[in-house]
PDB file of C-alpha atoms in Angstrom:
ATOM      1  CA  MET A  15       0.000   0.000   0.000  1.00 79.00           C
ATOM      2  CA  PHE A  16       2.791   2.406   0.920  1.00 82.00           C
ATOM      3  CA  ARG A  17       4.694   1.769  -2.319  1.00 86.00           C
ATOM      4  CA  ALA A  18       1.513   2.099  -4.363  1.00 89.00           C
ATOM      5  CA  LEU A  19       0.788   5.496  -2.811  1.00 89.00           C
ATOM      6  CA  GLU A  20       4.364   6.579  -3.472  1.00 88.00           C
ATOM      7  CA  TRP A  21       3.999   5.602  -7.131  1.00 92.00           C
ATOM      8  CA  VAL A  22       0.634   7.338  -7.527  1.00 93.00           C
ATOM      9  CA  SER A  23       1.953  10.453  -5.782  1.00 92.00           C
ATOM     10  CA  ALA A  24       4.983  10.575  -8.078  1.00 92.00           C
ATOM     11  CA  LYS A  25       2.745  10.355 -11.157  1.00 94.00           C
ATOM     12  CA  ALA A  26       0.459  13.023  -9.723  1.00 94.00           C
ATOM     13  CA  MET A  27       3.463  15.283  -9.161  1.00 92.00           C
ATOM     14  CA  THR A  28       4.425  14.829 -12.818  1.00 93.00           C
ATOM     15  CA  ILE A  29       0.911  15.868 -13.849  1.00 94.00           C
ATOM     16  CA  ALA A  30       1.230  18.874 -11.542  1.00 94.00           C
ATOM     17  CA  GLY A  31       4.389  19.894 -13.379  1.00 93.00           C
ATOM     18  CA  TRP A  32       2.567  19.653 -16.715  1.00 95.00           C
ATOM     19  CA  CYS A  33      -0.194  21.854 -15.310  1.00 94.00           C
ATOM     20  CA  TYR A  34       2.298  24.648 -14.663  1.00 94.00           C
ATOM     21  CA  LEU A  35       3.818  24.177 -18.114  1.00 95.00           C
ATOM     22  CA  VAL A  36       0.363  24.533 -19.699  1.00 94.00           C
ATOM     23  CA  ILE A  37      -0.213  27.660 -17.595  1.00 94.00           C
ATOM     24  CA  THR A  38       2.965  29.176 -19.029  1.00 93.00           C
ATOM     25  CA  LEU A  39       1.980  28.300 -22.597  1.00 93.00           C
ATOM     26  CA  LEU A  40      -1.534  29.722 -22.195  1.00 89.00           C
ATOM     27  CA  ILE A  41      -0.268  33.003 -20.768  1.00 89.00           C
ATOM     28  CA  CYS A  42       2.381  33.356 -23.479  1.00 90.00           C
ATOM     29  CA  PHE A  43      -0.200  32.627 -26.180  1.00 88.00           C
ATOM     30  CA  ASP A  44      -2.647  35.157 -24.767  1.00 87.00           C
ATOM     31  CA  ILE A  45       0.029  37.860 -24.599  1.00 87.00           C
ATOM     32  CA  ALA A  46       1.171  37.147 -28.165  1.00 87.00           C
ATOM     33  CA  ALA A  47      -2.415  37.069 -29.436  1.00 83.00           C
ATOM     34  CA  ARG A  48      -3.192  40.425 -27.875  1.00 82.00           C
ATOM     35  CA  ARG A  49      -0.052  42.089 -29.184  1.00 81.00           C
ATOM     36  CA  LEU A  50       0.107  40.572 -32.659  1.00 82.00           C
ATOM     37  CA  LEU A  51      -3.360  39.342 -33.579  1.00 80.00           C
ATOM     38  CA  GLY A  52      -5.567  41.758 -31.690  1.00 75.00           C
ATOM     39  CA  PHE A  53      -7.683  39.270 -29.751  1.00 74.00           C
ATOM     40  CA  SER A  54      -7.762  37.518 -26.412  1.00 73.00           C
ATOM     41  CA  THR A  55      -8.993  34.077 -25.388  1.00 74.00           C
ATOM     42  CA  GLU A  56     -11.020  35.733 -22.582  1.00 73.00           C
ATOM     43  CA  ALA A  57     -10.661  32.566 -20.529  1.00 78.00           C
ATOM     44  CA  THR A  58      -6.976  32.439 -19.676  1.00 81.00           C
ATOM     45  CA  THR A  59      -7.457  33.783 -16.165  1.00 82.00           C
ATOM     46  CA  GLU A  60     -10.078  31.176 -15.304  1.00 87.00           C
ATOM     47  CA  VAL A  61      -8.292  28.210 -16.893  1.00 88.00           C
ATOM     48  CA  THR A  62      -4.890  29.068 -15.424  1.00 90.00           C
ATOM     49  CA  GLY A  63      -6.518  29.512 -12.016  1.00 90.00           C
ATOM     50  CA  TYR A  64      -7.962  26.013 -12.227  1.00 93.00           C
ATOM     51  CA  LEU A  65      -4.657  24.552 -13.406  1.00 94.00           C
ATOM     52  CA  MET A  66      -2.746  26.296 -10.629  1.00 94.00           C
ATOM     53  CA  ALA A  67      -5.072  24.919  -7.948  1.00 94.00           C
ATOM     54  CA  ILE A  68      -4.946  21.405  -9.421  1.00 95.00           C
ATOM     55  CA  GLY A  69      -1.179  21.514  -9.863  1.00 94.00           C
ATOM     56  CA  MET A  70      -0.708  22.690  -6.296  1.00 94.00           C
ATOM     57  CA  SER A  71      -2.883  19.995  -4.730  1.00 95.00           C
ATOM     58  CA  TRP A  72      -1.624  17.162  -6.931  1.00 95.00           C
ATOM     59  CA  GLY A  73       1.975  17.957  -6.049  1.00 94.00           C
ATOM     60  CA  LEU A  74       1.519  17.921  -2.270  1.00 94.00           C
ATOM     61  CA  ALA A  75       1.617  14.162  -1.650  1.00 93.00           C
ATOM     62  CA  GLY A  76       4.658  13.512  -3.838  1.00 91.00           C
ATOM     63  CA  THR A  77       6.515  16.396  -2.233  1.00 90.00           C
ATOM     64  CA  LEU A  78       5.689  14.941   1.186  1.00 90.00           C
ATOM     65  CA  PHE A  79       7.094  11.530   0.257  1.00 88.00           C
ATOM     66  CA  GLU A  80      10.249  13.206  -1.058  1.00 86.00           C
ATOM     67  CA  ARG A  81      10.555  15.329   2.120  1.00 84.00           C
ATOM     68  CA  GLY A  82      10.436  18.445  -0.011  1.00 81.00           C
ATOM     69  CA  HIS A  83       8.103  20.603   2.071  1.00 81.00           C
ATOM     70  CA  VAL A  84       9.630  23.519   3.946  1.00 79.00           C
ATOM     71  CA  ARG A  85      10.138  22.721   7.629  1.00 78.00           C
ATOM     72  CA  ILE A  86      11.495  24.870  10.438  1.00 76.00           C
ATOM     73  CA  ASP A  87      13.169  22.211  12.570  1.00 76.00           C
ATOM     74  CA  VAL A  88      16.475  23.658  13.698  1.00 75.00           C
ATOM     75  CA  LEU A  89      15.706  22.845  17.325  1.00 79.00           C
ATOM     76  CA  VAL A  90      14.250  19.427  16.523  1.00 78.00           C
ATOM     77  CA  GLN A  91      17.437  18.264  14.818  1.00 78.00           C
ATOM     78  CA  LYS A  92      19.441  19.216  17.916  1.00 80.00           C
ATOM     79  CA  MET A  93      17.367  17.006  20.190  1.00 81.00           C
ATOM     80  CA  PRO A  94      18.140  13.376  21.098  1.00 85.00           C
ATOM     81  CA  LEU A  95      16.827  10.701  18.755  1.00 83.00           C
ATOM     82  CA  LYS A  96      14.409   9.255  21.323  1.00 86.00           C
ATOM     83  CA  LEU A  97      12.696  12.630  21.671  1.00 86.00           C
ATOM     84  CA  ARG A  98      13.023  13.549  18.008  1.00 85.00           C
ATOM     85  CA  VAL A  99      11.012  10.578  16.741  1.00 86.00           C
ATOM     86  CA  TRP A 100       8.083  11.512  18.973  1.00 89.00           C
ATOM     87  CA  LEU A 101       8.174  15.059  17.632  1.00 87.00           C
ATOM     88  CA  HIS A 102       8.164  13.638  14.089  1.00 86.00           C
ATOM     89  CA  LEU A 103       5.093  11.616  14.978  1.00 88.00           C
ATOM     90  CA  ALA A 104       3.396  14.644  16.546  1.00 89.00           C
ATOM     91  CA  SER A 105       4.010  16.684  13.395  1.00 89.00           C
ATOM     92  CA  LEU A 106       2.478  13.889  11.293  1.00 90.00           C
ATOM     93  CA  VAL A 107      -0.607  13.828  13.504  1.00 92.00           C
ATOM     94  CA  ALA A 108      -0.965  17.611  13.195  1.00 93.00           C
ATOM     95  CA  LEU A 109      -0.570  17.369   9.416  1.00 92.00           C
ATOM     96  CA  MET A 110      -3.143  14.563   9.316  1.00 94.00           C
ATOM     97  CA  VAL A 111      -5.694  16.710  11.127  1.00 95.00           C
ATOM     98  CA  ALA A 112      -5.013  19.723   8.883  1.00 95.00           C
ATOM     99  CA  SER A 113      -5.085  17.726   5.630  1.00 95.00           C
ATOM    100  CA  GLY A 114      -8.267  15.997   6.811  1.00 95.00           C
ATOM    101  CA  PHE A 115      -9.988  19.371   7.189  1.00 96.00           C
ATOM    102  CA  PHE A 116      -8.655  20.491   3.790  1.00 95.00           C
ATOM    103  CA  ALA A 117      -9.910  17.350   2.038  1.00 96.00           C
ATOM    104  CA  TRP A 118     -13.274  17.453   3.795  1.00 97.00           C
ATOM    105  CA  GLY A 119     -13.792  21.107   2.879  1.00 96.00           C
ATOM    106  CA  ALA A 120     -12.727  20.566  -0.735  1.00 95.00           C
ATOM    107  CA  PHE A 121     -15.026  17.586  -1.272  1.00 96.00           C
ATOM    108  CA  SER A 122     -17.902  19.409   0.439  1.00 96.00           C
ATOM    109  CA  LEU A 123     -17.432  22.378  -1.883  1.00 94.00           C
ATOM    110  CA  THR A 124     -17.330  20.057  -4.894  1.00 95.00           C
ATOM    111  CA  ARG A 125     -20.534  18.330  -3.795  1.00 95.00           C
ATOM    112  CA  ASP A 126     -22.307  21.682  -3.380  1.00 94.00           C
ATOM    113  CA  SER A 127     -21.201  22.816  -6.842  1.00 93.00           C
ATOM    114  CA  TRP A 128     -22.459  19.519  -8.282  1.00 94.00           C
ATOM    115  CA  ASP A 129     -25.807  19.779  -6.498  1.00 93.00           C
ATOM    116  CA  PHE A 130     -26.392  23.352  -7.705  1.00 91.00           C
ATOM    117  CA  SER A 131     -24.909  22.757 -11.193  1.00 90.00           C
ATOM    118  CA  ALA A 132     -22.715  25.807 -10.599  1.00 91.00           C
ATOM    119  CA  THR A 133     -20.605  27.180 -13.460  1.00 89.00           C
ATOM    120  CA  ASP A 134     -17.980  29.890 -13.659  1.00 84.00           C
ATOM    121  CA  LEU A 135     -18.686  33.371 -15.025  1.00 79.00           C
ATOM    122  CA  SER A 136     -16.333  33.134 -17.997  1.00 74.00           C
ATOM    123  CA  ALA A 137     -17.286  32.516 -21.608  1.00 75.00           C
ATOM    124  CA  LEU A 138     -16.532  28.822 -21.085  1.00 79.00           C
ATOM    125  CA  HIS A 139     -19.203  28.349 -18.396  1.00 85.00           C
ATOM    126  CA  THR A 140     -17.107  25.518 -16.942  1.00 87.00           C
ATOM    127  CA  PRO A 141     -18.986  23.328 -14.447  1.00 92.00           C
ATOM    128  CA  LEU A 142     -17.205  24.165 -11.209  1.00 91.00           C
ATOM    129  CA  ALA A 143     -17.511  20.613  -9.912  1.00 94.00           C
ATOM    130  CA  LEU A 144     -14.948  19.483 -12.519  1.00 94.00           C
ATOM    131  CA  PRO A 145     -11.931  21.623 -11.515  1.00 94.00           C
ATOM    132  CA  GLN A 146     -12.973  21.532  -7.868  1.00 94.00           C
ATOM    133  CA  GLY A 147     -13.181  17.732  -7.964  1.00 95.00           C
ATOM    134  CA  LEU A 148      -9.691  17.450  -9.420  1.00 95.00           C
ATOM    135  CA  TRP A 149      -8.418  19.899  -6.812  1.00 95.00           C
ATOM    136  CA  ALA A 150     -10.112  17.909  -4.041  1.00 96.00           C
ATOM    137  CA  ALA A 151      -8.622  14.660  -5.365  1.00 96.00           C
ATOM    138  CA  GLY A 152      -5.127  16.043  -4.817  1.00 95.00           C
ATOM    139  CA  LEU A 153      -5.961  16.984  -1.234  1.00 96.00           C
ATOM    140  CA  GLY A 154      -7.448  13.528  -0.698  1.00 95.00           C
ATOM    141  CA  LEU A 155      -4.229  11.986  -1.986  1.00 95.00           C
ATOM    142  CA  LEU A 156      -2.275  14.129   0.472  1.00 95.00           C
ATOM    143  CA  LEU A 157      -4.433  12.816   3.321  1.00 95.00           C
ATOM    144  CA  LEU A 158      -3.807   9.211   2.249  1.00 95.00           C
ATOM    145  CA  ALA A 159      -0.072   9.908   2.036  1.00 94.00           C
ATOM    146  CA  VAL A 160      -0.012  11.335   5.560  1.00 94.00           C
ATOM    147  CA  VAL A 161      -1.954   8.338   6.911  1.00 94.00           C
ATOM    148  CA  ALA A 162       0.443   5.931   5.170  1.00 92.00           C
ATOM    149  CA  LEU A 163       3.489   7.720   6.544  1.00 92.00           C
ATOM    150  CA  ALA A 164       1.992   7.822  10.042  1.00 91.00           C
ATOM    151  CA  ALA A 165       1.193   4.090   9.920  1.00 91.00           C
ATOM    152  CA  ARG A 166       4.720   3.227   8.845  1.00 91.00           C
ATOM    153  CA  ALA A 167       6.176   5.576  11.467  1.00 89.00           C
ATOM    154  CA  VAL A 168       4.135   3.927  14.226  1.00 90.00           C
ATOM    155  CA  ARG A 169       5.240   0.479  13.054  1.00 91.00           C
ATOM    156  CA  GLN A 170       8.884   1.550  13.008  1.00 88.00           C
ATOM    157  CA  LEU A 171       8.509   3.060  16.460  1.00 86.00           C
ATOM    158  CA  ALA A 172       6.889  -0.126  17.780  1.00 88.00           C
ATOM    159  CA  THR A 173       9.669  -2.329  16.373  1.00 88.00           C
ATOM    160  CA  GLY A 174      12.419  -0.097  17.731  1.00 86.00           C
ATOM    161  CA  ASP A 175      13.553   1.209  14.327  1.00 85.00           C
ATOM    162  CA  ALA A 176      13.980   4.786  15.505  1.00 83.00           C
ATOM    163  CA  ASP A 177      16.804   5.456  13.041  1.00 85.00           C
ATOM    164  CA  GLY A 178      14.681   4.335  10.104  1.00 85.00           C
ATOM    165  CA  MET A 179      11.799   6.509  11.240  1.00 82.00           C
ATOM    166  CA  ASP A 180      14.079   9.490  11.655  1.00 80.00           C
ATOM    167  CA  ARG A 181      15.549   9.023   8.176  1.00 81.00           C
ATOM    168  CA  MET A 182      12.063   8.738   6.658  1.00 82.00           C
ATOM    169  CA  LEU A 183      10.711  11.910   8.277  1.00 80.00           C
ATOM    170  CA  MET A 184      13.657  14.230   8.820  1.00 81.00           C
ATOM    171  CA  SER A 185      14.191  17.240   6.585  1.00 76.00           C
ATOM    172  CA  ARG A 186      16.366  16.920   3.534  1.00 71.00           C
ATOM    173  CA  THR A 187      19.968  17.926   4.158  1.00 69.00           C
ATOM    174  CA  TYR A 188      22.392  19.598   1.799  1.00 65.00           C
ATOM    175  CA  VAL A 189      23.952  16.163   1.289  1.00 67.00           C
ATOM    176  CA  ASP A 190      20.603  14.825   0.039  1.00 69.00           C
ATOM    177  CA  GLU A 191      20.203  17.818  -2.273  1.00 69.00           C
ATOM    178  CA  ALA A 192      23.737  17.419  -3.655  1.00 73.00           C
ATOM    179  CA  ALA A 193      23.257  13.676  -4.210  1.00 72.00           C
ATOM    180  CA  GLU A 194      19.993  14.293  -6.082  1.00 72.00           C
ATOM    181  CA  THR A 195      21.640  16.944  -8.250  1.00 76.00           C
ATOM    182  CA  LEU A 196      24.553  14.665  -9.123  1.00 77.00           C
ATOM    183  CA  GLU A 197      22.145  11.842  -9.954  1.00 77.00           C
ATOM    184  CA  ALA A 198      20.129  14.121 -12.256  1.00 71.00           C
ATOM    185  CA  VAL A 199      23.319  15.300 -13.987  1.00 78.00           C
ATOM    186  CA  ALA A 200      24.458  11.696 -14.478  1.00 78.00           C
ATOM    187  CA  GLU A 201      21.083  10.732 -15.972  1.00 76.00           C
ATOM    188  CA  ALA A 202      21.201  13.734 -18.308  1.00 77.00           C
ATOM    189  CA  GLN A 203      24.720  12.877 -19.473  1.00 80.00           C
ATOM    190  CA  GLN A 204      23.725   9.267 -20.041  1.00 82.00           C
ATOM    191  CA  GLY A 205      20.733  10.394 -22.081  1.00 75.00           C
ATOM    192  CA  MET A 206      22.962  12.627 -24.223  1.00 78.00           C
ATOM    193  CA  GLN A 207      25.453   9.848 -24.870  1.00 74.00           C
ATOM    194  CA  GLN A 208      22.985   7.131 -25.836  1.00 64.00           C
ATOM    195  CA  PRO A 209      21.938   8.572 -29.244  1.00 54.00           C
ATOM    196  CA  ALA A 210      25.600   8.955 -30.233  1.00 49.00           C
ATOM    197  CA  MET A 211      26.395   5.264 -29.760  1.00 47.00           C
ATOM    198  CA  PRO A 212      24.599   3.949 -32.895  1.00 49.00           C
ATOM    199  CA  ALA A 213      26.279   6.619 -35.039  1.00 47.00           C
ATOM    200  CA  ALA A 214      29.704   5.686 -33.686  1.00 46.00           C
ATOM    201  CA  ALA A 215      28.993   2.011 -34.312  1.00 46.00           C
ATOM    202  CA  ALA A 216      27.927   2.805 -37.871  1.00 46.00           C
ATOM    203  CA  GLY A 217      31.193   4.651 -38.458  1.00 49.00           C
ATOM    204  CA  VAL A 218      33.200   1.646 -37.230  1.00 45.00           C
ATOM    205  CA  SER A 219      31.290  -0.744 -39.509  1.00 45.00           C
ATOM    206  CA  ARG A 220      32.116   1.423 -42.492  1.00 45.00           C
TER     207      ARG A 220
END
């Protein structure tokens, strides 16, 4: 279950990235159309607003699994491990409560929009339940991710794996960031070298 949620959250984070790319393209197109063609889509503000909300919510769970959220834990990291793990667990419980309220509110708003057949005020007349439902789905995924992390943390705490729990929940260090950067650079270099291999082989065969 934990691995499945990690996989789904990673895919959702990829979709979130595409949402922001589409936002950029829509804004650039609207600016160019106004300057060069003399017209506007008249819906860019609404559509980009929907995409921003969906991209934000769909990226939350994946960022949580990757320990990418901003945390102010200077004092926590200075505390002994036995105390630190309990503070990690307390922060997860607080996040679970907050994300539960967020998900509940988002799904309630979506249900109300569905019941009243509400639409936006733009020329598109988009049914609000559609973007709101996608936005709520991301918050629901965040709640599931928090529950999964909390369940694993409790199991690690019960089995005495305090180090494993601490590694899973502690903030990313500069060493983690540097390792990720080096890994991304290595993957990029490997991708650049792969297309050149067939051409080199063809030259040898000649």
